[in-house]
PDB file of C-alpha atoms in Angstrom:
ATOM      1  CA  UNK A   1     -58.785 140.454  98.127  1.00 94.00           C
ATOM      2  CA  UNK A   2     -55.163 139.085  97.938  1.00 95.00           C
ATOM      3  CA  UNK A   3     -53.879 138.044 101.780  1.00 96.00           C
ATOM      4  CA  UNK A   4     -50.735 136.346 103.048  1.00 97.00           C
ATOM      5  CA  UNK A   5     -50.679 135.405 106.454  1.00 97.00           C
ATOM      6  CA  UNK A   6     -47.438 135.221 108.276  1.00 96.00           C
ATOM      7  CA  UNK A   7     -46.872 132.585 111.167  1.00 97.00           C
ATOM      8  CA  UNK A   8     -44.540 130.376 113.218  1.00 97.00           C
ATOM      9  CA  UNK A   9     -41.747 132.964 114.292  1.00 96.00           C
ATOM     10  CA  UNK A  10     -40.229 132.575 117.711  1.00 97.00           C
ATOM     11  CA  UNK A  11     -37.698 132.506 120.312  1.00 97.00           C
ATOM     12  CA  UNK A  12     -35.107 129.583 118.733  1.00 97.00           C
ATOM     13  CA  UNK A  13     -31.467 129.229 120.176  1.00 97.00           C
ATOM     14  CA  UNK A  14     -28.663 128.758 118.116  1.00 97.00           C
ATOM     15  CA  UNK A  15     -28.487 125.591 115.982  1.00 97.00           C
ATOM     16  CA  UNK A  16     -32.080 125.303 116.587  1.00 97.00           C
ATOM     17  CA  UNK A  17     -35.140 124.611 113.954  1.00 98.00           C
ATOM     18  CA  UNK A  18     -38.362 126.611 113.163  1.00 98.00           C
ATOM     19  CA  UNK A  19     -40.686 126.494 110.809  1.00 98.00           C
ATOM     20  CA  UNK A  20     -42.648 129.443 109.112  1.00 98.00           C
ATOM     21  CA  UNK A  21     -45.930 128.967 107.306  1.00 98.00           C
ATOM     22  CA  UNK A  22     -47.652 131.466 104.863  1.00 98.00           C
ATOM     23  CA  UNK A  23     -51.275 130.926 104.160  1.00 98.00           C
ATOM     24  CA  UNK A  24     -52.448 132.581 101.060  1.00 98.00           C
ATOM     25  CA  UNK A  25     -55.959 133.718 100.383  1.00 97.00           C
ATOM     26  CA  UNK A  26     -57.759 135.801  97.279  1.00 97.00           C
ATOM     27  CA  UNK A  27     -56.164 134.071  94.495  1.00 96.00           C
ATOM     28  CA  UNK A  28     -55.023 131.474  92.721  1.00 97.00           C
ATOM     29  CA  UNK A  29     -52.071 130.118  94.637  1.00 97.00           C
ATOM     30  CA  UNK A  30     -51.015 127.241  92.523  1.00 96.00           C
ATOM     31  CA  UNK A  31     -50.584 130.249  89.163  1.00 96.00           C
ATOM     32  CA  UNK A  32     -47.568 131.990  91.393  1.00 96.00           C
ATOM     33  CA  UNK A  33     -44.189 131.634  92.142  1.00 95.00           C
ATOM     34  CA  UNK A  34     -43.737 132.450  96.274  1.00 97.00           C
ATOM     35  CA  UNK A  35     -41.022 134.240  97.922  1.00 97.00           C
ATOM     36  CA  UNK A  36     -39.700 134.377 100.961  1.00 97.00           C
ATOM     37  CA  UNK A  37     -37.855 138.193 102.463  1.00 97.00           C
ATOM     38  CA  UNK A  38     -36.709 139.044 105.480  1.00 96.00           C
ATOM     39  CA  UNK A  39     -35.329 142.010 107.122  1.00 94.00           C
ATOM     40  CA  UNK A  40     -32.875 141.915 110.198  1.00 93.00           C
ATOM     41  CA  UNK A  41     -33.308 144.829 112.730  1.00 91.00           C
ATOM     42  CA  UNK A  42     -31.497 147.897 111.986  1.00 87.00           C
ATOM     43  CA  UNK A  43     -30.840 146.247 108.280  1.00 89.00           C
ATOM     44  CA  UNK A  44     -32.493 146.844 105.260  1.00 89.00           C
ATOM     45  CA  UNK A  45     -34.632 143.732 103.057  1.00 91.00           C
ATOM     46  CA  UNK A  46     -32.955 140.681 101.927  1.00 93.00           C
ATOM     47  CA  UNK A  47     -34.186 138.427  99.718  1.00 93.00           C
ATOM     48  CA  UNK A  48     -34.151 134.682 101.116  1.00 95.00           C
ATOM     49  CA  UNK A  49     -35.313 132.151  98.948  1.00 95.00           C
ATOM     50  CA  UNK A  50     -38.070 131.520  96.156  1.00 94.00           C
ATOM     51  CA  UNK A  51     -40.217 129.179  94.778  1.00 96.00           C
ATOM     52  CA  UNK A  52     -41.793 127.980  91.298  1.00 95.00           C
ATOM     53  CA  UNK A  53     -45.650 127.622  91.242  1.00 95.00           C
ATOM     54  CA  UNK A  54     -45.715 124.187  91.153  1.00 95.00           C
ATOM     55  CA  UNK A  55     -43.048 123.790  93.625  1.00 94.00           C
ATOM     56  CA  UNK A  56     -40.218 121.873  91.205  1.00 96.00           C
ATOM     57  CA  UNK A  57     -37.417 124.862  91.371  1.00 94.00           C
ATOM     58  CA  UNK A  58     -36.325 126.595  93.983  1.00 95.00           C
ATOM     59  CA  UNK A  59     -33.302 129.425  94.477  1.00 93.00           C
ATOM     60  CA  UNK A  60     -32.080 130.390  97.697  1.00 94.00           C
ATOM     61  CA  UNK A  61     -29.830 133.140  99.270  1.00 93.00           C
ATOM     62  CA  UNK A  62     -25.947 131.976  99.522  1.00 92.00           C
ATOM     63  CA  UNK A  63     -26.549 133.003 103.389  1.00 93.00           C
ATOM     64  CA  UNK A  64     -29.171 130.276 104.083  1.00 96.00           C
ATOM     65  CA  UNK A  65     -28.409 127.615 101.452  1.00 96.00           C
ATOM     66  CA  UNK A  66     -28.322 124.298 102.816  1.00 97.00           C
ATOM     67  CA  UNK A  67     -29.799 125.141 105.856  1.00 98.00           C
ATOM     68  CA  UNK A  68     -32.897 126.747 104.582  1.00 98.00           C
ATOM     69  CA  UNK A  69     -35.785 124.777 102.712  1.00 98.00           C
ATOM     70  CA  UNK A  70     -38.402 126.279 101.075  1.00 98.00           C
ATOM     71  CA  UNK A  71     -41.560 124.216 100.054  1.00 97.00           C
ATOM     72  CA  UNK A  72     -45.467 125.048  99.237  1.00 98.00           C
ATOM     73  CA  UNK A  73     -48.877 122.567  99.388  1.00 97.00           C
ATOM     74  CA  UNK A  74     -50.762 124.161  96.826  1.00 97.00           C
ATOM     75  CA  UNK A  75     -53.794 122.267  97.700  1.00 97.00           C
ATOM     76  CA  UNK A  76     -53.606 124.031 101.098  1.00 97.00           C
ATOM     77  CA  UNK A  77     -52.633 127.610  99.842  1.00 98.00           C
ATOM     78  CA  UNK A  78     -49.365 127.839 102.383  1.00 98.00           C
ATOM     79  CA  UNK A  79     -46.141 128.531 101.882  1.00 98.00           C
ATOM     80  CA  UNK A  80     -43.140 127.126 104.257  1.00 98.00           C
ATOM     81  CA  UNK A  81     -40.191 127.591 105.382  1.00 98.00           C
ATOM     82  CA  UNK A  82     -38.132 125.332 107.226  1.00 98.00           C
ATOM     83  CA  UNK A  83     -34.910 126.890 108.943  1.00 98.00           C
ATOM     84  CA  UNK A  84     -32.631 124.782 110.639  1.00 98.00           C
ATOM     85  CA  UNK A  85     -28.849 124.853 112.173  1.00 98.00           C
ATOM     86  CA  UNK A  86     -30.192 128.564 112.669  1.00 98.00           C
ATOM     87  CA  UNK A  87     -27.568 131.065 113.829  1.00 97.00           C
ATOM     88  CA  UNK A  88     -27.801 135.132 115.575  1.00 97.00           C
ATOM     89  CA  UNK A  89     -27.526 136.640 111.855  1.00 96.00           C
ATOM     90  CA  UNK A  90     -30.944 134.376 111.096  1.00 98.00           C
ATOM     91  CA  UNK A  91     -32.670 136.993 113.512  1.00 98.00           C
ATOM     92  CA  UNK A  92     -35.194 139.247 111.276  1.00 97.00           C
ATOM     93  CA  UNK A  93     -38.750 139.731 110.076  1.00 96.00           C
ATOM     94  CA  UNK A  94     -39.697 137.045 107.583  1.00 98.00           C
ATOM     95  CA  UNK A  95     -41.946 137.737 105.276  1.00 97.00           C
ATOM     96  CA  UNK A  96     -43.689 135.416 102.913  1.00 97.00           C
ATOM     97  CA  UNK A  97     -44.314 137.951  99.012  1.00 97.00           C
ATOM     98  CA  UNK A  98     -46.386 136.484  95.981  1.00 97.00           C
ATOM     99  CA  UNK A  99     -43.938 137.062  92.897  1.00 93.00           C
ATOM    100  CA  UNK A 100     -44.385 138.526  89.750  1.00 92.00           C
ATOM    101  CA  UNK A 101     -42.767 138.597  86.477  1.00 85.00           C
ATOM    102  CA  UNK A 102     -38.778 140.498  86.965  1.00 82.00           C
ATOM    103  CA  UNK A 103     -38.618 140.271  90.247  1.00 84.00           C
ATOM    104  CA  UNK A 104     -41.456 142.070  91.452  1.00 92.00           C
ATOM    105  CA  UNK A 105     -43.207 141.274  95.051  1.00 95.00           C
ATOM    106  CA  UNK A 106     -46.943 142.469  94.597  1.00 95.00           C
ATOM    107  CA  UNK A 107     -48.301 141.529  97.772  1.00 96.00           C
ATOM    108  CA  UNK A 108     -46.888 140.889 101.131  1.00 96.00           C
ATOM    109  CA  UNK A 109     -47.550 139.110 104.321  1.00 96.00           C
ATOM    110  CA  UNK A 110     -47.730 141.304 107.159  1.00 95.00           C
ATOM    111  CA  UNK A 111     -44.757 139.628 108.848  1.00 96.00           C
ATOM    112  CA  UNK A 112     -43.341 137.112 112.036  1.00 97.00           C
ATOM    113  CA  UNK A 113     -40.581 137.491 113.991  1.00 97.00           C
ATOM    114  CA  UNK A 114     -37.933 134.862 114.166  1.00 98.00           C
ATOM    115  CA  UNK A 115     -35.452 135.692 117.185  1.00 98.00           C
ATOM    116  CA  UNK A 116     -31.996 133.387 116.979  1.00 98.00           C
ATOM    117  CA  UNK A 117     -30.587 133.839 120.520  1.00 96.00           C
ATOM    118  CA  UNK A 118     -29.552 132.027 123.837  1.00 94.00           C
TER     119      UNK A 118
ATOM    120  CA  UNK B   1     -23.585 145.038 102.785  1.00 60.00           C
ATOM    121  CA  UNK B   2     -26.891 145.344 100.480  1.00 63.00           C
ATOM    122  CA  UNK B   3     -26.337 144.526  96.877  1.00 82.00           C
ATOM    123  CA  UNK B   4     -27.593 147.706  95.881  1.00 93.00           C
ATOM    124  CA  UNK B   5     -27.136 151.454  96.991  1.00 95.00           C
ATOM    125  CA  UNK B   6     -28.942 153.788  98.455  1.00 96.00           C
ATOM    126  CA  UNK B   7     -28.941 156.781 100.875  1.00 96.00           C
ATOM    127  CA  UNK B   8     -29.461 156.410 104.053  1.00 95.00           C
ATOM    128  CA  UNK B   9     -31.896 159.410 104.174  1.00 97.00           C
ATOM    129  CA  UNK B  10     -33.225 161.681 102.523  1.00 97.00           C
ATOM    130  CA  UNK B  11     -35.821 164.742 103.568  1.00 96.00           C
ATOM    131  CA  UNK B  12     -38.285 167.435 102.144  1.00 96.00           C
ATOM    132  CA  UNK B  13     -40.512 169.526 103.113  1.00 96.00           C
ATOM    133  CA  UNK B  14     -43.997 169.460 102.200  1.00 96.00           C
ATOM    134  CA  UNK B  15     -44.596 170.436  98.844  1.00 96.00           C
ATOM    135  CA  UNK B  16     -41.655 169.640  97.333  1.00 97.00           C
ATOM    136  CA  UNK B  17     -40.034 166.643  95.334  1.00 97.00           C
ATOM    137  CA  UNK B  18     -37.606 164.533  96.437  1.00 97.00           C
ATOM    138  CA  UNK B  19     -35.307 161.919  94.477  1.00 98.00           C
ATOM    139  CA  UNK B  20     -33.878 158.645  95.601  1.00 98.00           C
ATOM    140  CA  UNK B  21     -30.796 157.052  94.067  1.00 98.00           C
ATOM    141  CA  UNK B  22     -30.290 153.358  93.752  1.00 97.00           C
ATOM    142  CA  UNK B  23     -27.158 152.232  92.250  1.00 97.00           C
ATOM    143  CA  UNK B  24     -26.380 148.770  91.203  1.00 95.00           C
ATOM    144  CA  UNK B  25     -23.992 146.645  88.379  1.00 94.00           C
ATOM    145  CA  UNK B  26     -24.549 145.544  85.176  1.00 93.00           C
ATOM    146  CA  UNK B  27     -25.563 142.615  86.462  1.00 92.00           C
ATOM    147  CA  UNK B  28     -28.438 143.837  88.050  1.00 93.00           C
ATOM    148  CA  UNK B  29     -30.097 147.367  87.374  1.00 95.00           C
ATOM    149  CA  UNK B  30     -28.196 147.859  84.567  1.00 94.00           C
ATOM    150  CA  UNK B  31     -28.967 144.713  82.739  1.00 93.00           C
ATOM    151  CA  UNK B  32     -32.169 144.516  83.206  1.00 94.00           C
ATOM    152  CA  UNK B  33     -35.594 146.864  83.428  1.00 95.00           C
ATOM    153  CA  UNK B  34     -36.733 144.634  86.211  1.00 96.00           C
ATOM    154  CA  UNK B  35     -36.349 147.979  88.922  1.00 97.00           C
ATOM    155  CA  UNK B  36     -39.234 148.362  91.415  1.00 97.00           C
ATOM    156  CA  UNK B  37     -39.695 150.240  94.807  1.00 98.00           C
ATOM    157  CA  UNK B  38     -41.293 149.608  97.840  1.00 97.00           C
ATOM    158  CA  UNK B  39     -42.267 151.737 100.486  1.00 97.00           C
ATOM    159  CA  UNK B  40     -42.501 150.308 104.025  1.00 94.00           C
ATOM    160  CA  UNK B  41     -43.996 151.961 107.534  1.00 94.00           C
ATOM    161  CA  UNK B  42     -43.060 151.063 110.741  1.00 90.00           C
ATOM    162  CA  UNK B  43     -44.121 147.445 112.157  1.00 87.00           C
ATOM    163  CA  UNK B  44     -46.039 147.075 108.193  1.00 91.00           C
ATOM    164  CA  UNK B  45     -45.471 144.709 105.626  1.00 91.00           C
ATOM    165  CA  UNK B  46     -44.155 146.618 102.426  1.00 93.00           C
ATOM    166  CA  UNK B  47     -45.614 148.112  99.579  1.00 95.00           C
ATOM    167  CA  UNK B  48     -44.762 147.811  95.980  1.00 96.00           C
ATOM    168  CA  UNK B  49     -45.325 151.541  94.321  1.00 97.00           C
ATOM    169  CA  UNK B  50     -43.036 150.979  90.890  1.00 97.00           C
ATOM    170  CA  UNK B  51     -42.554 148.104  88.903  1.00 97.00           C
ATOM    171  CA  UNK B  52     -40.223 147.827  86.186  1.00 96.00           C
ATOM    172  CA  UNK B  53     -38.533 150.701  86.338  1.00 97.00           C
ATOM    173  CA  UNK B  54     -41.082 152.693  86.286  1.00 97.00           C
ATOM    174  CA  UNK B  55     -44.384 151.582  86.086  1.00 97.00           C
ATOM    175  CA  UNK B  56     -47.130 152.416  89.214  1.00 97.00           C
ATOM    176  CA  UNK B  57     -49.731 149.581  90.245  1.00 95.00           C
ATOM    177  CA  UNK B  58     -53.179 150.457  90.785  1.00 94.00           C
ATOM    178  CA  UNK B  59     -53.997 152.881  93.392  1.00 94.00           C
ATOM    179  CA  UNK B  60     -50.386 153.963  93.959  1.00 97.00           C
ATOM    180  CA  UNK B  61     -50.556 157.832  93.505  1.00 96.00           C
ATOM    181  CA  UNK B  62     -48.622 159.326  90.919  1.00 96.00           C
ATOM    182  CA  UNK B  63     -46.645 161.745  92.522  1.00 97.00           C
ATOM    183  CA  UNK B  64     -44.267 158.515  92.783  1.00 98.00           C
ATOM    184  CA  UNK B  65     -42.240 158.341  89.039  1.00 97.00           C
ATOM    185  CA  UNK B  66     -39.526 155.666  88.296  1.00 97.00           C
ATOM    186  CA  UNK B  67     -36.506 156.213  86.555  1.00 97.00           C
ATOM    187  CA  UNK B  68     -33.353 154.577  85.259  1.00 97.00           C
ATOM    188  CA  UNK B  69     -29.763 155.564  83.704  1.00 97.00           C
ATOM    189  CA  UNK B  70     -27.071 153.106  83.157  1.00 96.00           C
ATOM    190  CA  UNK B  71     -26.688 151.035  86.673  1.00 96.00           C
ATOM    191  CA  UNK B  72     -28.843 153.799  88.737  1.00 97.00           C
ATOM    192  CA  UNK B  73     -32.541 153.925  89.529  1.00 98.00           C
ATOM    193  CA  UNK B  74     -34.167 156.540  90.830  1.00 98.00           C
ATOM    194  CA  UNK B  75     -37.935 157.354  92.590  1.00 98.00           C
ATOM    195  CA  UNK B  76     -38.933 160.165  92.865  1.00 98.00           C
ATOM    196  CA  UNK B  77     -42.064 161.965  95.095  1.00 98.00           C
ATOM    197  CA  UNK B  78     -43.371 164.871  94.250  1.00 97.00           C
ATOM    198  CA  UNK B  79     -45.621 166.989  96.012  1.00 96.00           C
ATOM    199  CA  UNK B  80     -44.143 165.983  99.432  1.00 97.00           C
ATOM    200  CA  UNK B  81     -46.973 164.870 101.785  1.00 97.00           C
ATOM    201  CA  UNK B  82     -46.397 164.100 105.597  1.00 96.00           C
ATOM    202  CA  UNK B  83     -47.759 160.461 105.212  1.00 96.00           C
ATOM    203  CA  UNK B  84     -45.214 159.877 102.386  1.00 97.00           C
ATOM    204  CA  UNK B  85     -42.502 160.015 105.276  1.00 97.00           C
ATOM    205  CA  UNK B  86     -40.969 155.900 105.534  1.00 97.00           C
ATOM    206  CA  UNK B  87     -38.282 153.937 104.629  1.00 95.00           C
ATOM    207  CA  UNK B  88     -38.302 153.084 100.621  1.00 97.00           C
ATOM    208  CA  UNK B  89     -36.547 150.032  99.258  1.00 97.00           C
ATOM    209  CA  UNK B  90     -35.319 149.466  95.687  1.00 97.00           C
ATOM    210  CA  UNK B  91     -35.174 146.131  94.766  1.00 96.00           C
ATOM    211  CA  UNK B  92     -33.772 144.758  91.256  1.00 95.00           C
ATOM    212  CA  UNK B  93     -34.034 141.535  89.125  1.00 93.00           C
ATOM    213  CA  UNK B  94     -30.386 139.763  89.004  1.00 89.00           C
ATOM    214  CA  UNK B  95     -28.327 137.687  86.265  1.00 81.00           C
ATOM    215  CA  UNK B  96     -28.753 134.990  89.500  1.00 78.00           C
ATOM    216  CA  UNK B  97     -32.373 134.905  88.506  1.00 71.00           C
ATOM    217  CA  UNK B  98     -32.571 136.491  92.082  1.00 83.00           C
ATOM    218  CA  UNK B  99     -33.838 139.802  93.777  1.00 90.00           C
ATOM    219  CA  UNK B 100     -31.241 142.216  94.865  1.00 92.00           C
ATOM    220  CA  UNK B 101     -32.372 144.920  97.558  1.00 94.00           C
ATOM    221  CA  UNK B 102     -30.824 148.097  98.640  1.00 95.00           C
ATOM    222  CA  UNK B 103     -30.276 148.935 102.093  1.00 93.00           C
ATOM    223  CA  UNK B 104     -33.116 151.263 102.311  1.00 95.00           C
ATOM    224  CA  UNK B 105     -33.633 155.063 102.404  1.00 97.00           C
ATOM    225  CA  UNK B 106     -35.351 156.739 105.127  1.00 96.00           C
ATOM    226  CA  UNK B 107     -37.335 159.984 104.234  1.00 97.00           C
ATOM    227  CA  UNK B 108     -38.151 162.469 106.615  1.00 97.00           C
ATOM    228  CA  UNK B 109     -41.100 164.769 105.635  1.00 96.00           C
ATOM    229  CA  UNK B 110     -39.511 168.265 107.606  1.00 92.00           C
TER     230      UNK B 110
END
């Protein structure tokens, strides 16, 4: 069955650097664009960056752009996100989605916690 | 300030149906028939229920219909169960070849 496995959240202070992975099992990784969501605390879901299946385009949020890189190893099956010059509004639930056609997010990962504070 | 809008809450008791409103621009719900929903318990991951507007993935019950008019969407459950009670997100497809969400709608099962 279809998993996505959330990891590398953390404790970062501002201006810091993190790096999320996704690892992706039950599928075909390489056939999918990727997407990464995340969800502040007391805020609703907000839609962070995405990626094509073979990793050539990539879109990302007007909050995070430039700071934010998105990137996949399709050989490996992961997903990543590297966040840097993070700030206190960076704080949420990130969570890797596998994409479908008009915007869809079909499956999810289950979720890790990235925590922007001093 | 989500892209989209929705109520903050909504609540029924069991039994009953219960509609949630999602309004958005031409831009995004209205231009396209790219709507979907997502339903989301505590500490879980979320769950996609309708796609495109109003279309149910396998295993999703259908109590849970899509709709759209103009720049609104709506879900709605009927047959109100006590596990339907979450927070449900709409989410759209946007003329930024992006994914606009709404802020989320809490419903309360009474």
């Amino acid at each position: 069955q279809v998993q996505l496995v959330d990891s590398g959240g953390g404790l970062v202070k501002p201006g810091g650097s993190l790096r999320l992975s996704c690892a992706a099992s039950g599928f075909t990784f390489g056939d999918y664009y990727m997407t990464w969501i995340r969800r502040a605390p007391g805020k609703g879901l907000e839609w962070v960056s995405y990626i094509s299946s073979n990793g050539r385009t990539t879109y990302y949020a007007d909050s995070v752009k430039g700071r934010f890189t998105i990137s996949r190893d399709n050989a490996k099956n992961s997903l990543y996100l590297q966040m840097n010059s993070l700030r206190a509004e960076d704080t949420a639930v990130y969570y890797c989605a596998r994409s479908r056609t008009g915007g869809r997010f079909d499956y999810w990962g289950q979720g890790t916690l990235v925590t922007v504070s001093s | 300030q989500s892209a989209l809008t929705q109520p903050a809450s909504v609540s029924g008791s069991p039994g009953q149906s219960i509609t949630i409103s999602c309004t958005g621009t031409s831009s995004d719900i209205g231009g396209y028939n790219y709507v979907s929903w997502y339903q989301q318990y505590p500490g879980k991951a979320p769950k996609l229920m309708i796609y495109d507007v109003s279309n149910r993935p396998s295993g999703v019950s259908n109590r849970f219909s899509g709709s759209k008019s103009g720049n609104t969407a709506s879900l709605t459950i009927s047959g109100l169960q006590a596990e339907d009670e979450a927070d449900y997100y709409c989410s759209s497809y946007t003329s930024s070849t992006t994914a606009a969400f709404g802020g989320g709608t809490k419903l309360t099962v009474l």
